[in-house]
CSV table of C-alpha atoms in Angstrom, one decimal:
chain,number,residue,atom,x,y,z
A,6,ALA,CA,51.5,11.8,-10.1
A,7,GLN,CA,52.6,13.8,-7.1
A,8,SER,CA,50.2,16.3,-5.6
A,9,PRO,CA,51.7,19.8,-6.1
A,10,ALA,CA,50.3,21.2,-2.9
A,11,ARG,CA,51.8,18.5,-0.5
A,12,GLY,CA,54.2,16.6,-2.7
A,13,ARG,CA,52.5,13.2,-2.1
A,14,ILE,CA,50.2,10.9,-4.2
A,15,SER,CA,46.7,11.8,-3.9
A,16,PRO,CA,44.1,9.3,-2.6
A,17,MET,CA,42.3,9.5,-5.9
A,18,ASN,CA,45.4,8.6,-8.0
A,19,GLU,CA,46.2,5.8,-5.5
A,20,ARG,CA,43.1,4.1,-6.4
A,21,ALA,CA,43.3,4.7,-10.2
A,22,PRO,CA,45.7,2.1,-11.2
A,23,ARG,CA,44.1,-0.5,-9.0
A,24,PHE,CA,40.7,-0.2,-10.9
A,25,ARG,CA,41.8,0.8,-14.3
A,26,HIS,CA,40.3,-2.3,-15.7
A,27,GLU,CA,36.8,-1.6,-14.1
A,28,ARG,CA,35.0,-1.4,-17.4
A,29,LEU,CA,36.7,-4.7,-18.5
A,30,ILE,CA,35.6,-6.5,-15.5
A,31,LEU,CA,32.1,-5.1,-15.9
A,32,THR,CA,31.9,-6.1,-19.5
A,33,THR,CA,33.0,-9.6,-18.5
A,34,ILE,CA,30.3,-9.7,-15.8
A,35,LEU,CA,27.6,-8.7,-18.3
A,36,ALA,CA,28.9,-11.0,-21.2
A,37,SER,CA,29.1,-13.9,-18.7
A,38,PHE,CA,25.6,-13.2,-17.5
A,39,ALA,CA,24.2,-13.1,-20.9
A,40,LEU,CA,26.0,-16.3,-22.0
A,41,LEU,CA,24.8,-18.1,-18.9
A,42,GLY,CA,21.2,-16.9,-19.4
A,43,ILE,CA,21.2,-18.0,-23.0
A,44,ALA,CA,22.5,-21.4,-21.9
A,45,TYR,CA,19.6,-21.6,-19.3
A,46,SER,CA,17.1,-20.5,-21.9
A,47,VAL,CA,18.0,-23.1,-24.5
A,48,THR,CA,18.5,-26.0,-22.1
A,49,VAL,CA,15.6,-25.7,-19.6
A,50,PRO,CA,12.6,-27.4,-21.3
A,51,VAL,CA,9.8,-25.1,-22.2
A,52,PHE,CA,7.3,-24.3,-19.5
A,53,GLU,CA,9.4,-25.8,-16.8
A,54,ALA,CA,10.7,-22.4,-15.5
A,55,SER,CA,8.9,-20.5,-12.7
A,56,ASP,CA,5.3,-19.9,-13.6
A,57,GLU,CA,6.2,-19.9,-17.4
A,58,LEU,CA,3.4,-22.3,-17.9
A,59,TRP,CA,1.0,-19.3,-17.3
A,60,HIS,CA,3.1,-16.3,-18.4
A,61,TYR,CA,3.5,-17.5,-21.9
A,62,PRO,CA,-0.2,-18.0,-22.7
A,63,MET,CA,-0.6,-14.3,-21.9
A,64,VAL,CA,1.9,-13.5,-24.6
A,65,GLU,CA,0.2,-15.9,-26.9
A,66,VAL,CA,-3.4,-14.5,-26.5
A,67,ILE,CA,-2.3,-11.0,-26.9
A,68,ALA,CA,-0.3,-11.9,-30.0
A,69,ARG,CA,-3.2,-13.7,-31.5
A,70,THR,CA,-6.1,-11.3,-30.6
A,71,TRP,CA,-4.5,-8.1,-29.5
A,72,ARG,CA,-6.8,-8.0,-26.6
A,73,LEU,CA,-6.3,-8.6,-22.9
A,74,PRO,CA,-7.9,-11.7,-21.4
A,75,VAL,CA,-10.5,-11.5,-18.7
A,76,GLN,CA,-10.8,-13.8,-15.7
A,77,PRO,CA,-14.3,-14.9,-14.9
A,78,LEU,CA,-15.6,-14.2,-11.4
A,79,GLU,CA,-17.5,-17.4,-11.0
A,80,PRO,CA,-16.2,-19.8,-8.4
A,81,GLY,CA,-14.4,-22.7,-10.0
A,82,ALA,CA,-14.6,-21.2,-13.6
A,83,SER,CA,-11.6,-21.6,-15.8
A,84,SER,CA,-9.8,-18.4,-16.4
A,85,GLY,CA,-7.9,-19.8,-19.4
A,86,PRO,CA,-4.4,-21.2,-19.5
A,87,TRP,CA,-2.9,-17.9,-18.1
A,88,ARG,CA,-4.8,-18.4,-14.8
A,89,GLN,CA,-4.0,-15.5,-12.3
A,90,GLU,CA,-1.6,-13.9,-14.7
A,91,GLY,CA,-4.7,-12.7,-16.7
A,92,SER,CA,-5.2,-9.8,-14.2
A,93,GLN,CA,-1.6,-8.7,-14.4
A,94,PRO,CA,-0.4,-5.4,-16.0
A,95,PRO,CA,0.3,-6.2,-19.7
A,96,LEU,CA,3.4,-4.4,-20.8
A,97,TYR,CA,5.8,-7.3,-20.6
A,98,TYR,CA,3.4,-9.6,-22.3
A,99,ALA,CA,2.6,-7.0,-25.0
A,100,ILE,CA,6.3,-6.5,-25.8
A,101,GLY,CA,6.6,-10.3,-26.0
A,102,ALA,CA,3.6,-10.4,-28.3
A,103,ALA,CA,5.1,-7.7,-30.5
A,104,LEU,CA,8.2,-9.9,-30.9
A,105,THR,CA,6.3,-13.0,-31.8
A,106,PHE,CA,3.0,-12.1,-33.4
A,107,TRP,CA,4.2,-13.3,-36.8
A,108,ILE,CA,4.7,-16.9,-35.6
A,109,ASP,CA,1.8,-19.5,-35.9
A,110,THR,CA,1.3,-20.8,-32.4
A,111,SER,CA,-1.7,-22.9,-33.1
A,112,ASP,CA,0.2,-25.8,-31.8
A,113,MET,CA,0.4,-24.4,-28.3
A,114,GLU,CA,-2.1,-26.9,-26.7
A,115,SER,CA,0.0,-29.9,-28.0
A,116,VAL,CA,3.4,-28.4,-26.9
A,117,ARG,CA,1.9,-27.2,-23.6
A,118,GLN,CA,0.4,-30.4,-22.1
A,119,PRO,CA,0.3,-30.3,-18.3
A,120,ASN,CA,1.5,-33.4,-16.6
A,121,PRO,CA,-1.5,-34.4,-14.4
A,122,HIS,CA,0.8,-36.3,-12.1
A,123,ALA,CA,3.3,-33.7,-11.5
A,124,ARG,CA,4.9,-33.5,-8.1
A,125,ALA,CA,7.1,-30.5,-8.7
A,126,GLY,CA,8.9,-29.3,-5.4
A,127,GLU,CA,8.1,-32.6,-3.6
A,128,ILE,CA,11.0,-34.7,-2.4
A,129,THR,CA,10.2,-38.3,-3.2
A,130,LEU,CA,12.3,-41.5,-3.3
A,131,GLU,CA,11.0,-42.3,-6.7
A,132,ARG,CA,12.2,-39.0,-8.3
A,133,ASP,CA,9.4,-39.3,-10.9
A,134,ASN,CA,6.9,-36.8,-12.3
A,135,VAL,CA,9.1,-33.8,-11.6
A,136,ASN,CA,8.1,-32.1,-15.0
A,137,LEU,CA,5.2,-29.8,-15.1
A,138,VAL,CA,4.4,-30.7,-18.7
A,139,ILE,CA,4.7,-33.6,-21.0
A,140,HIS,CA,7.6,-33.2,-23.3
A,141,ASP,CA,8.6,-34.7,-26.7
A,142,ARG,CA,12.3,-34.5,-27.0
A,143,GLU,CA,12.5,-35.0,-30.7
A,144,ALA,CA,9.9,-32.2,-31.4
A,145,GLU,CA,11.7,-29.8,-29.0
A,146,ARG,CA,15.0,-30.1,-30.7
A,147,PHE,CA,16.5,-27.0,-32.6
A,148,PRO,CA,15.6,-25.6,-35.0
A,149,TRP,CA,12.4,-24.5,-33.4
A,150,SER,CA,9.1,-23.6,-35.0
A,151,GLY,CA,5.7,-22.6,-33.8
A,152,THR,CA,5.1,-22.2,-30.1
A,153,LEU,CA,8.6,-23.4,-29.3
A,154,LEU,CA,10.1,-20.7,-31.5
A,155,ALA,CA,7.9,-18.0,-29.9
A,156,VAL,CA,8.9,-19.2,-26.3
A,157,HIS,CA,12.6,-19.1,-27.1
A,158,ILE,CA,12.4,-15.6,-28.6
A,159,VAL,CA,10.7,-14.2,-25.6
A,160,ARG,CA,13.1,-16.1,-23.3
A,161,LEU,CA,16.1,-14.3,-25.2
A,162,PHE,CA,14.2,-11.0,-24.7
A,163,SER,CA,14.2,-11.8,-20.9
A,164,VAL,CA,17.9,-12.4,-20.9
A,165,ALA,CA,18.4,-9.0,-22.5
A,166,LEU,CA,16.3,-7.3,-19.9
A,167,GLY,CA,18.3,-9.2,-17.2
A,168,THR,CA,21.6,-8.0,-18.7
A,169,TRP,CA,20.3,-4.4,-18.7
A,170,ALA,CA,19.2,-4.9,-14.9
A,171,VAL,CA,22.7,-6.0,-13.9
A,172,PHE,CA,24.1,-3.0,-15.7
A,173,LEU,CA,21.7,-0.7,-13.8
A,174,THR,CA,22.7,-2.4,-10.5
A,175,TRP,CA,26.3,-1.4,-11.2
A,176,THR,CA,25.3,2.1,-12.2
A,177,LEU,CA,23.2,2.5,-9.0
A,178,ALA,CA,26.0,1.2,-6.8
A,179,LYS,CA,28.4,3.5,-8.5
A,180,GLU,CA,26.2,6.4,-7.7
A,181,LEU,CA,26.0,5.5,-4.2
A,182,TRP,CA,29.7,4.8,-3.7
A,183,PRO,CA,31.5,6.7,-6.5
A,184,ASP,CA,35.0,6.2,-4.8
A,185,ARG,CA,34.6,2.5,-4.4
A,186,PRO,CA,34.3,0.8,-7.7
A,187,VAL,CA,34.9,-2.7,-6.3
A,188,VAL,CA,31.5,-2.2,-4.4
A,189,ALA,CA,29.8,-1.5,-7.7
A,190,LEU,CA,31.4,-4.5,-9.4
A,191,ALA,CA,30.5,-6.8,-6.4
A,192,ALA,CA,26.9,-5.7,-6.6
A,193,ALA,CA,26.7,-6.4,-10.3
A,194,ALA,CA,28.3,-9.7,-9.8
A,195,ILE,CA,25.9,-10.7,-6.9
A,196,HIS,CA,22.9,-9.7,-9.1
A,197,ALA,CA,24.3,-11.4,-12.1
A,198,PHE,CA,25.4,-14.8,-10.6
A,199,THR,CA,22.8,-15.6,-8.0
A,200,PRO,CA,21.5,-18.8,-9.6
A,201,MET,CA,17.8,-18.0,-9.2
A,202,SER,CA,18.3,-14.7,-10.8
A,203,LEU,CA,19.9,-16.4,-13.7
A,204,PHE,CA,17.2,-18.9,-13.9
A,205,VAL,CA,14.3,-16.5,-13.8
A,206,ASN,CA,16.0,-14.1,-16.3
A,207,SER,CA,16.2,-16.9,-18.8
A,208,ALA,CA,12.4,-17.6,-18.7
A,209,ILE,CA,9.2,-15.9,-19.6
A,210,ASN,CA,8.2,-13.9,-16.5
A,211,ASN,CA,7.1,-10.3,-16.1
A,212,ASP,CA,9.6,-9.9,-13.0
A,213,ASN,CA,12.3,-9.6,-15.8
A,214,LEU,CA,10.8,-6.2,-16.8
A,215,ILE,CA,9.9,-4.8,-13.5
A,216,VAL,CA,13.4,-5.3,-12.0
A,217,PRO,CA,15.3,-3.1,-14.5
A,218,LEU,CA,12.5,-0.5,-14.4
A,219,SER,CA,12.5,-0.4,-10.6
A,220,THR,CA,16.3,-0.1,-10.5
A,221,LEU,CA,16.3,2.6,-13.0
A,222,THR,CA,13.7,4.5,-10.8
A,223,LEU,CA,15.9,4.0,-7.7
A,224,LEU,CA,18.9,5.4,-9.8
A,225,LEU,CA,17.1,8.5,-10.7
A,226,LEU,CA,15.8,9.0,-7.2
A,227,VAL,CA,19.3,8.6,-5.7
A,228,ARG,CA,20.6,11.2,-8.1
A,229,ARG,CA,17.8,13.6,-7.2
A,230,VAL,CA,18.4,13.2,-3.5
A,231,LYS,CA,22.2,13.7,-3.9
A,232,GLN,CA,21.5,16.9,-5.7
A,233,ALA,CA,18.8,18.2,-3.5
A,234,GLY,CA,19.7,21.7,-2.2
A,235,ARG,CA,22.9,22.1,-4.3
A,236,SER,CA,21.8,22.9,-7.8
A,237,PRO,CA,19.7,25.9,-8.6
A,238,ASP,CA,18.2,24.0,-11.6
A,239,ARG,CA,16.3,21.4,-9.6
A,240,GLY,CA,13.2,23.3,-10.3
A,241,VAL,CA,13.1,22.2,-13.9
A,242,LEU,CA,10.1,19.8,-14.3
A,243,TRP,CA,11.4,17.7,-17.2
A,244,SER,CA,13.4,15.4,-15.1
A,245,THR,CA,10.4,14.8,-13.0
A,246,VAL,CA,8.4,13.9,-16.0
A,247,GLY,CA,10.9,11.5,-17.1
A,248,LEU,CA,10.8,9.9,-13.6
A,249,GLY,CA,7.0,9.7,-13.8
A,250,THR,CA,7.4,8.1,-17.2
A,251,VAL,CA,9.7,5.4,-15.9
A,252,ILE,CA,7.3,4.8,-12.9
A,253,GLY,CA,4.3,4.5,-15.3
A,254,LEU,CA,6.1,1.7,-17.3
A,255,ALA,CA,6.8,-0.1,-14.1
A,256,LEU,CA,3.2,0.2,-13.1
A,257,LEU,CA,2.1,-1.2,-16.4
A,258,THR,CA,4.5,-4.1,-15.9
A,259,LYS,CA,3.6,-5.2,-12.4
A,260,ALA,CA,1.2,-3.8,-9.7
A,261,SER,CA,4.1,-3.9,-7.1
A,262,GLY,CA,5.4,-0.9,-9.0
A,263,ILE,CA,3.0,1.1,-6.8
A,264,ALA,CA,5.8,1.0,-4.1
A,265,LEU,CA,7.9,3.3,-6.3
A,266,LEU,CA,5.3,6.1,-6.0
A,267,ILE,CA,6.0,6.1,-2.2
A,268,LEU,CA,9.8,6.3,-2.6
A,269,ALA,CA,9.4,9.0,-5.3
A,270,ALA,CA,7.1,11.0,-3.0
A,271,ALA,CA,9.7,10.8,-0.3
A,272,ALA,CA,12.4,12.1,-2.6
A,273,LEU,CA,10.4,14.9,-3.8
A,274,ALA,CA,9.5,16.0,-0.2
A,275,TRP,CA,13.2,15.8,0.6
A,276,GLU,CA,14.0,18.1,-2.4
A,277,ALA,CA,11.3,20.7,-1.3
A,278,TRP,CA,12.7,20.6,2.2
A,279,ARG,CA,16.3,21.2,1.1
A,280,LEU,CA,15.3,24.2,-1.2
A,281,PRO,CA,17.8,27.0,-0.1
A,282,ASP,CA,16.3,30.0,1.5
A,283,ALA,CA,12.8,29.0,0.6
A,284,THR,CA,9.5,29.9,2.4
A,285,TRP,CA,7.0,27.2,3.4
A,286,ALA,CA,4.8,28.4,0.5
A,287,ARG,CA,7.5,27.9,-2.0
A,288,ARG,CA,8.4,24.5,-0.7
A,289,ALA,CA,4.8,23.4,-0.9
A,290,GLY,CA,4.4,24.8,-4.4
A,291,TYR,CA,7.6,22.9,-5.4
A,292,LEU,CA,6.3,19.7,-3.9
A,293,LEU,CA,2.8,20.0,-5.6
A,294,SER,CA,4.1,21.1,-8.9
A,295,HIS,CA,6.6,18.1,-9.1
A,296,ALA,CA,4.2,15.6,-7.8
A,297,ALA,CA,1.9,16.6,-10.6
A,298,ALA,CA,4.6,16.3,-13.1
A,299,MET,CA,5.4,12.9,-11.8
A,300,LEU,CA,1.9,11.6,-11.6
A,301,ALA,CA,0.7,12.9,-14.9
A,302,PRO,CA,2.8,10.7,-17.3
A,303,ALA,CA,2.4,7.7,-14.8
A,304,ALA,CA,-1.3,8.0,-14.9
A,305,LEU,CA,-1.4,8.5,-18.7
A,306,ILE,CA,0.7,5.3,-19.3
A,307,ALA,CA,-0.7,3.0,-16.6
A,308,GLY,CA,-3.9,4.6,-15.3
A,309,TRP,CA,-6.2,3.0,-17.9
A,310,TRP,CA,-5.2,-0.5,-16.7
A,311,PHE,CA,-6.1,0.2,-13.1
A,312,VAL,CA,-9.4,1.7,-14.2
A,313,ARG,CA,-10.0,-1.5,-16.3
A,314,ASN,CA,-9.3,-3.8,-13.4
A,315,VAL,CA,-11.4,-1.9,-11.1
A,316,GLN,CA,-14.4,-2.2,-13.5
A,317,LEU,CA,-13.9,-5.8,-14.1
A,318,TYR,CA,-12.9,-7.3,-10.8
């Protein structure tokens, strides 16, 4: 289409034909990631993925007792099969428990038999004892039951979370570079097809929930920063409450979500600074009110867990 003002093709229209298949490419990336993740999840032997040996017992104990495990403080005391994961925030594990509580996992000890001679990560000429646990190939074949079924269900849940994370990466890149769709597609592809990303997203690991929640937080913050000083409706607190809710969920997934509070505080300070024709008092009031609107839901969602851990440990 010709520009009526100057009689030439506009830059936007120049780019449109080149990327008219953007959504198709994105769908292909997401579907490929999901299929590869499922392939990893069904072929990697149970408890051989990164720290899955300790992550799954967290899911199992919550599904069986609906209580959080406690790690003993005595030196050398056994903390249970979950080890250090017992002091991690529980959201990912609780969702996994909600998906699998109906399964009889009384066979976990027979399925989860640690290899006492494991030399995982060591390069040896013998190439033996690379497995973390002892496997029974016949017992682990499909169709699964008991602990094996529970592990594979939570693994598929992780694949779904990973697919969501890839989509959010694309959305975030689109927000940052709206006129460069190839950058957003490249970002999604790098996220999707980095081998370790695929591997971890096909296993039981709480990283699989903190990544999309952190990416969603970044997306919300980027949108706020871009709108700062432009829209007269930025004083509405409901969007800030939503931001605090997402951060609260991240905090209840992994303690590293605390870093999101720092980024959110910086974004709110920028918004306050960019208020048009505002006095210092109004800027301070804006910052304080929005900080409270962000912290309140975050504290309601995750604050109890921090209080619990301070009391216990």
